[in-house]
XYZ file of C-alpha atoms in Angstrom:
381
model
C -2.444 32.818 -6.697
C -0.933 32.310 -3.256
C 1.828 34.610 -2.077
C 4.932 33.497 -0.254
C 7.561 35.593 1.479
C 11.272 35.097 0.930
C 11.733 33.945 4.527
C 8.973 31.341 4.139
C 10.506 30.112 0.886
C 13.911 29.668 2.539
C 12.330 27.218 4.993
C 11.240 24.880 2.183
C 13.548 22.041 1.052
C 15.291 23.140 -2.157
C 14.090 20.095 -4.058
C 10.439 20.804 -3.241
C 9.996 23.842 -5.499
C 11.154 25.515 -8.705
C 11.833 29.254 -8.704
C 10.840 30.894 -11.996
C 11.806 34.380 -13.174
C 9.169 35.826 -15.558
C 10.785 39.242 -16.157
C 11.854 40.453 -19.592
C 15.281 39.663 -21.023
C 16.671 43.108 -20.214
C 15.997 42.780 -16.502
C 17.098 39.154 -16.358
C 20.417 40.070 -17.963
C 21.001 42.403 -15.036
C 20.698 39.635 -12.447
C 18.505 36.782 -11.200
C 17.862 35.113 -7.865
C 20.358 32.226 -7.574
C 18.816 28.918 -8.569
C 15.994 30.457 -10.594
C 15.173 29.605 -14.213
C 13.948 32.162 -16.708
C 10.628 31.586 -18.454
C 9.229 34.641 -20.197
C 5.604 35.661 -19.884
C 4.997 35.120 -23.614
C 6.203 31.538 -23.334
C 3.907 30.941 -20.378
C 0.946 32.527 -22.110
C 1.233 30.461 -25.282
C 0.508 27.369 -23.156
C 3.355 25.219 -24.449
C 6.137 25.757 -21.949
C 8.415 22.723 -22.035
C 10.155 23.682 -18.777
C 6.834 23.625 -16.914
C 5.729 20.368 -18.542
C 9.017 18.701 -17.614
C 8.624 19.618 -13.934
C 7.022 16.991 -11.743
C 3.469 17.649 -10.594
C 4.559 17.409 -6.958
C 7.004 20.322 -7.361
C 5.677 23.701 -6.268
C 6.169 26.518 -8.784
C 7.211 29.879 -7.323
C 7.090 32.776 -9.795
C 8.624 36.196 -9.381
C 8.721 39.412 -11.396
C 10.386 42.741 -10.591
C 8.187 43.913 -7.721
C 5.693 41.056 -7.227
C 2.797 42.426 -9.271
C 2.814 40.513 -12.563
C 3.586 37.214 -10.855
C 0.288 37.512 -8.952
C -1.658 37.477 -12.218
C -0.808 34.013 -13.564
C -3.729 32.031 -12.167
C -5.649 31.699 -15.425
C -2.799 30.400 -17.592
C -3.669 26.966 -19.060
C -0.143 25.573 -18.622
C -0.423 26.102 -14.844
C -3.781 24.408 -14.395
C -3.706 21.886 -11.586
C -0.278 23.036 -10.378
C 0.636 24.272 -6.887
C 1.705 27.826 -7.751
C 2.938 30.779 -5.716
C 3.988 34.396 -6.255
C 7.105 35.609 -4.452
C 6.149 38.653 -2.400
C 7.927 41.867 -3.503
C 9.683 40.032 -6.369
C 13.303 40.522 -7.325
C 13.536 43.923 -5.633
C 12.416 42.341 -2.369
C 15.197 39.790 -2.752
C 17.772 42.540 -3.316
C 16.600 44.451 -0.261
C 16.838 41.345 1.879
C 20.572 41.252 1.201
C 21.353 44.633 2.775
C 24.239 43.845 5.153
C 24.532 44.886 8.790
C 27.312 47.165 10.007
C 29.732 44.322 10.750
C 29.363 42.853 7.266
C 29.722 46.235 5.530
C 33.395 46.704 6.373
C 34.201 43.201 5.136
C 32.322 43.728 1.855
C 34.008 47.077 1.257
C 37.449 45.564 1.800
C 36.678 42.633 -0.496
C 35.308 44.909 -3.246
C 38.349 47.182 -3.118
C 40.855 44.347 -2.959
C 39.229 42.636 -5.937
C 39.733 45.807 -7.990
C 43.416 45.890 -7.071
C 44.046 42.163 -7.595
C 41.534 39.792 -9.198
C 39.975 42.346 -11.579
C 42.886 44.763 -11.962
C 43.489 43.896 -15.621
C 39.782 43.864 -16.531
C 38.703 46.972 -14.620
C 41.401 49.282 -13.298
C 43.760 48.989 -16.282
C 41.159 50.012 -18.921
C 39.829 52.703 -16.578
C 43.292 54.240 -16.216
C 43.945 53.793 -19.950
C 40.759 55.664 -20.885
C 41.631 58.488 -18.490
C 45.084 58.797 -20.069
C 44.158 58.193 -23.718
C 41.273 60.649 -23.768
C 42.784 63.053 -21.206
C 39.767 62.814 -18.912
C 41.418 63.931 -15.666
C 43.528 67.093 -15.368
C 45.396 68.751 -12.530
C 43.018 70.658 -10.272
C 39.820 69.041 -11.576
C 36.790 68.743 -9.339
C 34.771 65.838 -10.722
C 31.151 65.072 -9.862
C 30.914 61.278 -10.058
C 27.243 60.793 -10.915
C 25.751 57.727 -9.235
C 22.412 56.331 -10.356
C 22.602 53.340 -8.024
C 23.337 50.727 -10.689
C 26.395 48.499 -11.069
C 28.171 50.756 -13.586
C 28.090 53.995 -11.622
C 28.876 52.283 -8.310
C 31.938 50.590 -9.787
C 32.969 53.870 -11.431
C 32.961 55.521 -7.999
C 35.239 52.796 -6.604
C 37.619 53.096 -9.557
C 37.830 56.858 -9.055
C 38.687 56.303 -5.399
C 41.382 53.828 -6.426
C 42.983 56.019 -9.089
C 42.973 58.982 -6.716
C 45.184 56.964 -4.347
C 47.875 56.790 -7.040
C 48.287 60.605 -6.767
C 49.593 61.047 -10.307
C 47.634 64.286 -10.430
C 45.657 66.195 -7.831
C 41.892 66.302 -8.267
C 38.786 66.363 -6.084
C 35.788 64.038 -6.153
C 32.157 64.590 -5.205
C 29.961 61.508 -5.406
C 26.663 62.946 -6.552
C 23.310 61.162 -6.315
C 20.149 62.796 -7.567
C 16.838 61.608 -6.131
C 14.305 62.444 -8.871
C 11.442 61.015 -6.830
C 12.501 57.507 -5.773
C 10.240 55.620 -3.442
C 11.532 55.209 0.099
C 12.761 51.620 -0.363
C 14.744 52.306 -3.548
C 16.444 55.344 -2.083
C 17.376 53.358 1.014
C 18.888 50.639 -1.187
C 21.070 53.160 -3.037
C 22.188 54.685 0.262
C 22.858 51.240 1.710
C 24.982 50.131 -1.261
C 26.946 53.378 -1.135
C 27.546 52.864 2.581
C 28.559 49.237 2.066
C 31.116 50.243 -0.588
C 32.451 53.207 1.369
C 31.238 55.851 -1.083
C 30.426 59.164 0.701
C 27.506 60.283 -1.445
C 26.019 63.774 -1.686
C 22.280 63.460 -2.361
C 20.002 66.142 -3.729
C 16.356 65.947 -4.735
C 14.411 66.969 -7.835
C 10.847 66.521 -9.097
C 11.699 64.930 -12.446
C 9.491 61.870 -11.971
C 6.482 64.077 -11.314
C 7.307 66.132 -14.411
C 7.417 63.108 -16.750
C 4.713 61.063 -15.013
C 2.021 61.963 -17.540
C 4.223 61.960 -20.629
C 3.072 59.132 -22.905
C 5.721 59.362 -25.649
C 9.362 58.682 -24.707
C 9.119 59.523 -20.974
C 12.513 57.878 -20.379
C 14.213 60.022 -23.031
C 12.817 63.192 -21.443
C 13.741 61.917 -17.979
C 17.344 61.239 -19.074
C 17.717 64.690 -20.615
C 16.299 66.383 -17.529
C 18.518 64.330 -15.203
C 21.590 65.390 -17.174
C 20.643 69.064 -16.814
C 20.003 68.782 -13.077
C 23.324 66.994 -12.560
C 25.243 69.657 -14.486
C 23.528 72.406 -12.524
C 24.114 70.924 -9.072
C 27.694 69.903 -9.924
C 28.481 73.470 -10.997
C 26.942 74.809 -7.771
C 29.276 72.504 -5.838
C 32.315 73.894 -7.647
C 32.816 70.963 -10.021
C 34.069 71.444 -13.565
C 33.270 67.928 -14.810
C 30.570 65.303 -14.419
C 31.435 61.617 -14.901
C 28.920 59.075 -16.217
C 29.235 55.293 -16.118
C 28.815 54.336 -19.785
C 31.002 51.382 -20.747
C 32.481 49.792 -23.899
C 29.339 47.808 -24.699
C 27.222 50.970 -24.456
C 29.555 52.577 -27.003
C 29.381 49.834 -29.637
C 25.619 49.420 -29.181
C 25.176 53.167 -29.683
C 27.235 53.098 -32.893
C 25.188 50.258 -34.350
C 21.852 51.665 -33.167
C 22.660 54.983 -34.823
C 23.158 53.233 -38.146
C 20.209 50.856 -37.918
C 17.622 53.120 -36.297
C 18.889 56.669 -36.827
C 20.394 56.472 -40.338
C 23.571 58.128 -39.077
C 27.141 57.331 -38.138
C 27.987 58.644 -34.693
C 29.427 57.445 -31.418
C 29.151 58.035 -27.701
C 32.095 60.379 -27.107
C 34.544 59.802 -24.212
C 34.227 63.476 -23.270
C 32.111 66.447 -24.272
C 31.932 70.159 -23.575
C 28.532 71.124 -22.178
C 26.570 73.361 -24.529
C 24.341 74.771 -21.771
C 26.708 75.007 -18.799
C 29.779 77.040 -19.626
C 33.063 75.591 -18.412
C 31.557 72.170 -17.681
C 32.574 68.888 -19.292
C 31.104 65.393 -19.365
C 33.550 62.477 -19.158
C 33.100 58.699 -19.507
C 36.051 56.955 -17.820
C 34.454 53.465 -18.120
C 34.720 53.824 -21.909
C 37.053 50.832 -22.381
C 35.559 48.482 -19.758
C 33.471 45.503 -20.864
C 30.068 45.031 -19.250
C 30.747 41.330 -18.661
C 33.712 42.278 -16.464
C 31.557 44.709 -14.483
C 29.027 41.918 -13.900
C 31.808 39.524 -12.876
C 33.052 42.028 -10.266
C 29.516 42.553 -8.979
C 28.797 38.827 -8.687
C 32.188 37.992 -7.144
C 31.480 40.482 -4.358
C 27.834 39.414 -3.881
C 26.602 42.913 -4.660
C 23.076 43.623 -5.848
C 21.995 46.799 -7.604
C 18.798 48.030 -9.200
C 18.770 48.449 -12.962
C 16.238 51.232 -12.648
C 14.931 52.732 -9.431
C 12.180 54.821 -11.002
C 8.497 54.231 -10.365
C 7.955 53.139 -13.967
C 9.879 49.933 -13.248
C 6.779 48.009 -12.237
C 5.322 48.371 -15.729
C 8.336 48.980 -17.959
C 12.085 48.633 -17.999
C 12.968 51.198 -20.628
C 15.316 53.460 -18.717
C 18.837 53.917 -19.932
C 21.297 56.718 -19.271
C 20.898 58.148 -22.776
C 17.139 57.688 -22.896
C 17.128 54.835 -25.411
C 14.734 51.985 -24.796
C 16.031 48.768 -23.304
C 14.180 46.805 -26.008
C 16.208 48.505 -28.745
C 19.449 48.071 -26.799
C 18.681 44.446 -26.017
C 17.860 43.819 -29.670
C 21.193 45.373 -30.675
C 23.071 43.485 -27.948
C 21.652 40.189 -29.241
C 22.541 41.101 -32.822
C 26.157 41.781 -31.837
C 26.302 38.482 -29.913
C 24.991 36.640 -32.965
C 27.532 38.314 -35.270
C 30.329 37.435 -32.834
C 29.673 33.726 -33.430
C 31.183 34.063 -36.907
C 33.578 36.929 -36.213
C 35.240 37.164 -32.782
C 36.522 40.652 -33.647
C 33.102 42.120 -34.420
C 32.930 44.249 -31.267
C 36.371 45.788 -31.601
C 35.706 46.373 -35.311
C 32.519 48.283 -34.503
C 34.369 50.301 -31.853
C 37.286 51.143 -34.176
C 35.056 51.952 -37.157
C 34.421 55.472 -35.878
C 38.160 56.003 -35.413
C 38.865 55.124 -39.044
C 36.417 57.284 -40.979
C 37.776 58.102 -44.463
C 36.121 61.350 -45.524
C 37.212 60.722 -49.131
C 34.718 57.856 -49.265
C 31.827 59.561 -47.432
C 28.927 61.041 -49.399
C 28.178 63.718 -46.824
C 29.044 64.637 -43.235
C 28.365 67.334 -40.659
C 30.968 69.460 -38.911
C 29.995 72.058 -36.327
C 26.378 71.773 -37.432
C 27.270 72.552 -41.050
C 26.586 69.939 -43.717
C 29.324 69.080 -46.232
C 28.805 67.080 -49.438
C 31.404 65.354 -51.598
C 30.154 67.259 -54.651
C 31.194 70.524 -53.008
C 34.825 69.735 -53.805
C 34.438 67.172 -56.577
């Protein structure tokens, strides 16, 4: 398999090659290189890929994965025999890094991103953000909130929305934009810092050794990583004088969590808009993106030509399982697809799932837990 750099590819006529994304559905849903088509590895390996067969023999095929490793291992596939094939060096992450703007372009991008929140996406983004803060009483006078930034689209947008709502001065509160480096490689950390700089987010970065701690864990390393990250964030936020940490979970995360709890955990529960910390006295966790749809976050990102990593950990080259609450992306993607399928017959399916945990009738529930204590309907029957 021959390798080609992004700069070399840009010199080729666009009609002389086909760019093919071979990553899994979860990563593809987070963003693709413009002009690329998605063909999964399984489809390529079964030897009957219609998209490949329909492409003229004179067209060069350029494959890319997340970091350029898997795309180098396609030589032996029968469906590619006799084709002129290439692997894009450094993959999708290399493409993202190539888009890091210079100083002159940064100011323009920051202005465009902020203006789009105030105008084009005000109804989709700022309005539900402000509504969640008011409805669930997430911000109080005198708060010092640690806005936790992982480097992805959700947390970066959350930081911008906090900056915007602070300008309205309806109540006085402080913000610290907190980034934890649990062991990122140099390039991924630089990308997070660059995106923060481009968007005008003054981040406070601290380091931990979480990746080293979970490196040899075979079962659920991402769940353990997520739990450890939460503890480190609470601890550092408290040291900095904060009384709250803010995470970037959105509406789609909430409804997926509700359904996953039923289907995989045999329980009815939801992702709460705010929680008291059980291990850090006086600390709260808040989720101000609670009412924002993921599709609107993606629209804002794409409109402003912003590129973020889904996961910046060193497991990304072999898996894409990381999620803020430790659940696997395969389970979330499966649930996301199920909801999309149900929506075809019922356009209200998502709001119905969301509202279901607001309309629990205890008179029709067999058993429930309150404060860790189990209650059964026969207790009072």
